Structure formats: structure tokens, C-alpha cells
Amino acid sequence: MKKLLLGALFLLFGGSAAMAQTNPAAQTQTAVAPIAAPAPAPVGPSILFDEPKFNYGEIKPGDVIEHAFKFTNNGTLPLIIYNVKTTCGCTVSEYPEAPVMPGETAVIKARFNSAGKRGQQNKVLIVESNAIQGNAQVVFSSTIASAN
């Protein structure tokens, strides 16, 4: 009797275990995207602006507006900014005089005086440095509302 009972239990549990197995071919596989290696740092000094273009929107005649263009030296050597040229006398800039070390961030400040200006204004700052890509440019724009 014990043998019969043990045999029945063996068949019951053995059969259920066999039924629980799944077909490996029927299983769905989830694809895992490979992790891309970060781009290598440029060899030499390099300048990368967070936001190379900025629009102030509409301003009133005579407003003086400022913006700080944040940048990173994403190269391997110190970045030295020699000069920042502006396209007209209504715009002045401030830039770091000390070298910007690899991985560090700094800002170039631009100040625009809208006195005597009308309509759409686009001002370009040309950044002269030892960056491997040569001179860089940042642009800011605004629209000067007509005086009513």
C-alpha cells in the first residue's frame, strides 16, 4: 500500500514539475542596448558652449541687457582666451584671463546697450583662443520694441 501511495505521489509531483517547464524557444528575449563609450576628449584645448545662441526676446529702447555664455574646456590642455571681438560698439564682453583647465567651466559675459537701436538685433561675439577648432562664435539676439 505504501508503494502504491508513494508511486502515485511521485507521478503527481513529477508530472506537475514537467508541465511547469517552458520551451526555451518560446521565451521572449529582451534586447539590452549596449552602453556606448564616451567620446574621447579632443587632444589639445577645446571650447564647448552650453548654449551658443541666446534670444532675449522683446526689450524696450534704451535697455541694457546681459547674458553669460557658459562653456567647458572639453579638451586635454589648458584653454586660453586671447580676445572676444564684438560686432559693434553697443556690445561689450568680459572673459576669463586665466587659463581654463581641462574639464573646467567658465563664462563669457556679453552686455548690449539698445540705446539708439530699433527692430531685430543679432550680435555676434567672436572668441579668439588657442582651441583646436579655431575661433568660436556665440550669438545673442533681441527685438527692440518701437517706442510708443
Short mmCIF file of N, CA and C in Angstrom, two decimals, residues 48-119:
data_model
loop_
_atom_site.label_atom_id
_atom_site.label_comp_id
_atom_site.label_asym_id
_atom_site.label_seq_id
_atom_site.Cartn_x
_atom_site.Cartn_y
_atom_site.Cartn_z
N LEU A 48 33.62 74.27 -25.70
CA LEU A 48 32.28 73.76 -25.99
C LEU A 48 31.29 74.60 -25.19
N PHE A 49 30.43 75.35 -25.89
CA PHE A 49 29.44 76.21 -25.24
C PHE A 49 28.19 75.42 -24.92
N ASP A 50 27.63 75.66 -23.73
CA ASP A 50 26.37 75.04 -23.35
C ASP A 50 25.24 75.54 -24.25
N GLU A 51 25.28 76.82 -24.56
CA GLU A 51 24.22 77.47 -25.34
C GLU A 51 24.86 78.53 -26.23
N PRO A 52 25.23 78.19 -27.47
CA PRO A 52 25.92 79.16 -28.31
C PRO A 52 25.02 80.26 -28.88
N LYS A 53 23.71 80.10 -28.75
CA LYS A 53 22.77 81.13 -29.22
C LYS A 53 21.77 81.41 -28.11
N PHE A 54 21.48 82.70 -27.93
CA PHE A 54 20.52 83.09 -26.89
C PHE A 54 19.67 84.23 -27.41
N ASN A 55 18.35 84.15 -27.20
CA ASN A 55 17.42 85.18 -27.63
C ASN A 55 16.81 85.83 -26.39
N TYR A 56 17.03 87.13 -26.25
CA TYR A 56 16.48 87.87 -25.11
C TYR A 56 14.99 88.11 -25.24
N GLY A 57 14.50 88.04 -26.44
CA GLY A 57 13.10 88.35 -26.67
C GLY A 57 12.94 89.84 -26.90
N GLU A 58 11.77 90.37 -26.56
CA GLU A 58 11.49 91.79 -26.80
C GLU A 58 11.95 92.62 -25.62
N ILE A 59 12.64 93.73 -25.94
CA ILE A 59 13.12 94.66 -24.92
C ILE A 59 12.68 96.08 -25.29
N LYS A 60 12.81 96.99 -24.35
CA LYS A 60 12.45 98.39 -24.59
C LYS A 60 13.67 99.16 -25.08
N PRO A 61 13.47 100.22 -25.87
CA PRO A 61 14.60 101.03 -26.31
C PRO A 61 15.35 101.59 -25.10
N GLY A 62 16.67 101.51 -25.14
CA GLY A 62 17.49 102.01 -24.05
C GLY A 62 17.82 100.97 -22.99
N ASP A 63 17.18 99.78 -23.06
CA ASP A 63 17.50 98.73 -22.09
C ASP A 63 18.93 98.24 -22.28
N VAL A 64 19.58 97.93 -21.18
CA VAL A 64 20.90 97.29 -21.22
C VAL A 64 20.69 95.86 -20.73
N ILE A 65 21.03 94.91 -21.57
CA ILE A 65 20.81 93.51 -21.22
C ILE A 65 22.13 92.76 -21.18
N GLU A 66 22.17 91.72 -20.38
CA GLU A 66 23.39 90.92 -20.23
C GLU A 66 23.05 89.44 -20.34
N HIS A 67 24.04 88.68 -20.76
CA HIS A 67 23.92 87.22 -20.77
C HIS A 67 25.30 86.61 -20.55
N ALA A 68 25.34 85.51 -19.81
CA ALA A 68 26.59 84.79 -19.57
C ALA A 68 26.58 83.50 -20.39
N PHE A 69 27.50 83.39 -21.33
CA PHE A 69 27.63 82.19 -22.14
C PHE A 69 28.58 81.24 -21.41
N LYS A 70 28.03 80.15 -20.89
CA LYS A 70 28.84 79.18 -20.14
C LYS A 70 29.50 78.22 -21.13
N PHE A 71 30.78 77.93 -20.88
CA PHE A 71 31.50 76.99 -21.73
C PHE A 71 32.37 76.07 -20.90
N THR A 72 32.79 74.99 -21.52
CA THR A 72 33.66 74.00 -20.88
C THR A 72 34.87 73.77 -21.77
N ASN A 73 36.02 73.61 -21.14
CA ASN A 73 37.20 73.16 -21.88
C ASN A 73 37.11 71.64 -21.88
N ASN A 74 36.61 71.08 -22.98
CA ASN A 74 36.45 69.63 -23.06
C ASN A 74 37.66 68.97 -23.71
N GLY A 75 38.77 69.67 -23.76
CA GLY A 75 40.00 69.14 -24.33
C GLY A 75 40.93 68.60 -23.26
N THR A 76 42.19 68.41 -23.66
CA THR A 76 43.17 67.81 -22.76
C THR A 76 44.25 68.79 -22.29
N LEU A 77 44.25 70.00 -22.82
CA LEU A 77 45.24 71.02 -22.44
C LEU A 77 44.52 72.29 -22.02
N PRO A 78 45.19 73.19 -21.28
CA PRO A 78 44.55 74.44 -20.85
C PRO A 78 44.09 75.29 -22.05
N LEU A 79 42.91 75.87 -21.89
CA LEU A 79 42.33 76.75 -22.90
C LEU A 79 42.62 78.19 -22.50
N ILE A 80 43.18 78.96 -23.44
CA ILE A 80 43.50 80.37 -23.18
C ILE A 80 42.69 81.21 -24.15
N ILE A 81 41.87 82.11 -23.62
CA ILE A 81 41.11 83.04 -24.46
C ILE A 81 41.92 84.31 -24.58
N TYR A 82 42.25 84.66 -25.82
CA TYR A 82 43.06 85.85 -26.08
C TYR A 82 42.21 87.11 -26.18
N ASN A 83 41.03 86.99 -26.80
CA ASN A 83 40.21 88.16 -27.06
C ASN A 83 38.80 87.71 -27.40
N VAL A 84 37.83 88.59 -27.17
CA VAL A 84 36.46 88.37 -27.63
C VAL A 84 36.07 89.62 -28.39
N LYS A 85 35.91 89.48 -29.71
CA LYS A 85 35.53 90.62 -30.56
C LYS A 85 34.01 90.69 -30.65
N THR A 86 33.52 91.93 -30.69
CA THR A 86 32.09 92.15 -30.85
C THR A 86 31.85 92.83 -32.20
N THR A 87 30.61 92.76 -32.67
CA THR A 87 30.30 93.29 -34.00
C THR A 87 29.97 94.77 -34.00
N CYS A 88 29.78 95.36 -32.82
CA CYS A 88 29.54 96.81 -32.78
C CYS A 88 29.89 97.33 -31.39
N GLY A 89 29.98 98.64 -31.27
CA GLY A 89 30.34 99.27 -30.01
C GLY A 89 29.23 99.20 -28.96
N CYS A 90 28.05 98.77 -29.35
CA CYS A 90 26.94 98.68 -28.41
C CYS A 90 27.03 97.43 -27.54
N THR A 91 28.00 96.57 -27.87
CA THR A 91 28.16 95.30 -27.15
C THR A 91 29.56 95.23 -26.56
N VAL A 92 29.64 94.89 -25.29
CA VAL A 92 30.93 94.69 -24.64
C VAL A 92 30.94 93.30 -24.02
N SER A 93 32.15 92.78 -23.82
CA SER A 93 32.25 91.43 -23.28
C SER A 93 33.28 91.37 -22.16
N GLU A 94 33.14 90.38 -21.32
CA GLU A 94 34.10 90.05 -20.28
C GLU A 94 34.40 88.57 -20.42
N TYR A 95 35.68 88.21 -20.32
CA TYR A 95 36.07 86.81 -20.47
C TYR A 95 37.18 86.49 -19.49
N PRO A 96 37.34 85.22 -19.16
CA PRO A 96 38.38 84.86 -18.19
C PRO A 96 39.78 85.09 -18.76
N GLU A 97 40.62 85.71 -17.95
CA GLU A 97 42.00 85.95 -18.38
C GLU A 97 42.91 84.79 -18.01
N ALA A 98 42.54 84.04 -16.99
CA ALA A 98 43.34 82.87 -16.56
C ALA A 98 43.00 81.68 -17.47
N PRO A 99 43.96 80.79 -17.68
CA PRO A 99 43.67 79.60 -18.48
C PRO A 99 42.54 78.77 -17.84
N VAL A 100 41.71 78.19 -18.69
CA VAL A 100 40.64 77.31 -18.24
C VAL A 100 41.17 75.88 -18.40
N MET A 101 41.32 75.19 -17.29
CA MET A 101 41.93 73.86 -17.30
C MET A 101 40.97 72.83 -17.89
N PRO A 102 41.48 71.71 -18.38
CA PRO A 102 40.62 70.66 -18.95
C PRO A 102 39.53 70.23 -17.96
N GLY A 103 38.31 70.18 -18.46
CA GLY A 103 37.17 69.79 -17.64
C GLY A 103 36.53 70.92 -16.87
N GLU A 104 37.17 72.07 -16.78
CA GLU A 104 36.62 73.20 -16.04
C GLU A 104 35.65 73.99 -16.91
N THR A 105 34.76 74.73 -16.24
CA THR A 105 33.81 75.60 -16.93
C THR A 105 34.10 77.05 -16.56
N ALA A 106 33.69 77.94 -17.42
CA ALA A 106 33.83 79.38 -17.20
C ALA A 106 32.73 80.07 -18.01
N VAL A 107 32.69 81.39 -17.94
CA VAL A 107 31.67 82.14 -18.68
C VAL A 107 32.29 83.31 -19.43
N ILE A 108 31.63 83.65 -20.52
CA ILE A 108 31.91 84.88 -21.24
C ILE A 108 30.64 85.71 -21.11
N LYS A 109 30.77 86.90 -20.53
CA LYS A 109 29.61 87.77 -20.33
C LYS A 109 29.50 88.75 -21.49
N ALA A 110 28.28 88.94 -21.96
CA ALA A 110 28.01 89.90 -23.02
C ALA A 110 26.99 90.91 -22.51
N ARG A 111 27.25 92.19 -22.78
CA ARG A 111 26.34 93.26 -22.36
C ARG A 111 26.01 94.09 -23.59
N PHE A 112 24.71 94.30 -23.83
CA PHE A 112 24.23 95.02 -25.01
C PHE A 112 23.43 96.23 -24.55
N ASN A 113 23.78 97.40 -25.10
CA ASN A 113 23.05 98.64 -24.82
C ASN A 113 22.20 98.95 -26.04
N SER A 114 20.88 98.92 -25.87
CA SER A 114 19.97 99.09 -27.00
C SER A 114 19.66 100.55 -27.34
N ALA A 115 20.31 101.50 -26.69
CA ALA A 115 20.05 102.91 -26.96
C ALA A 115 20.34 103.22 -28.43
N GLY A 116 19.37 103.84 -29.10
CA GLY A 116 19.53 104.23 -30.50
C GLY A 116 19.34 103.09 -31.48
N LYS A 117 18.93 101.92 -31.02
CA LYS A 117 18.72 100.76 -31.90
C LYS A 117 17.23 100.51 -32.06
N ARG A 118 16.86 99.90 -33.21
CA ARG A 118 15.46 99.56 -33.45
C ARG A 118 15.36 98.19 -34.08
N GLY A 119 14.22 97.54 -33.87
CA GLY A 119 13.93 96.27 -34.54
C GLY A 119 14.76 95.10 -34.07
#
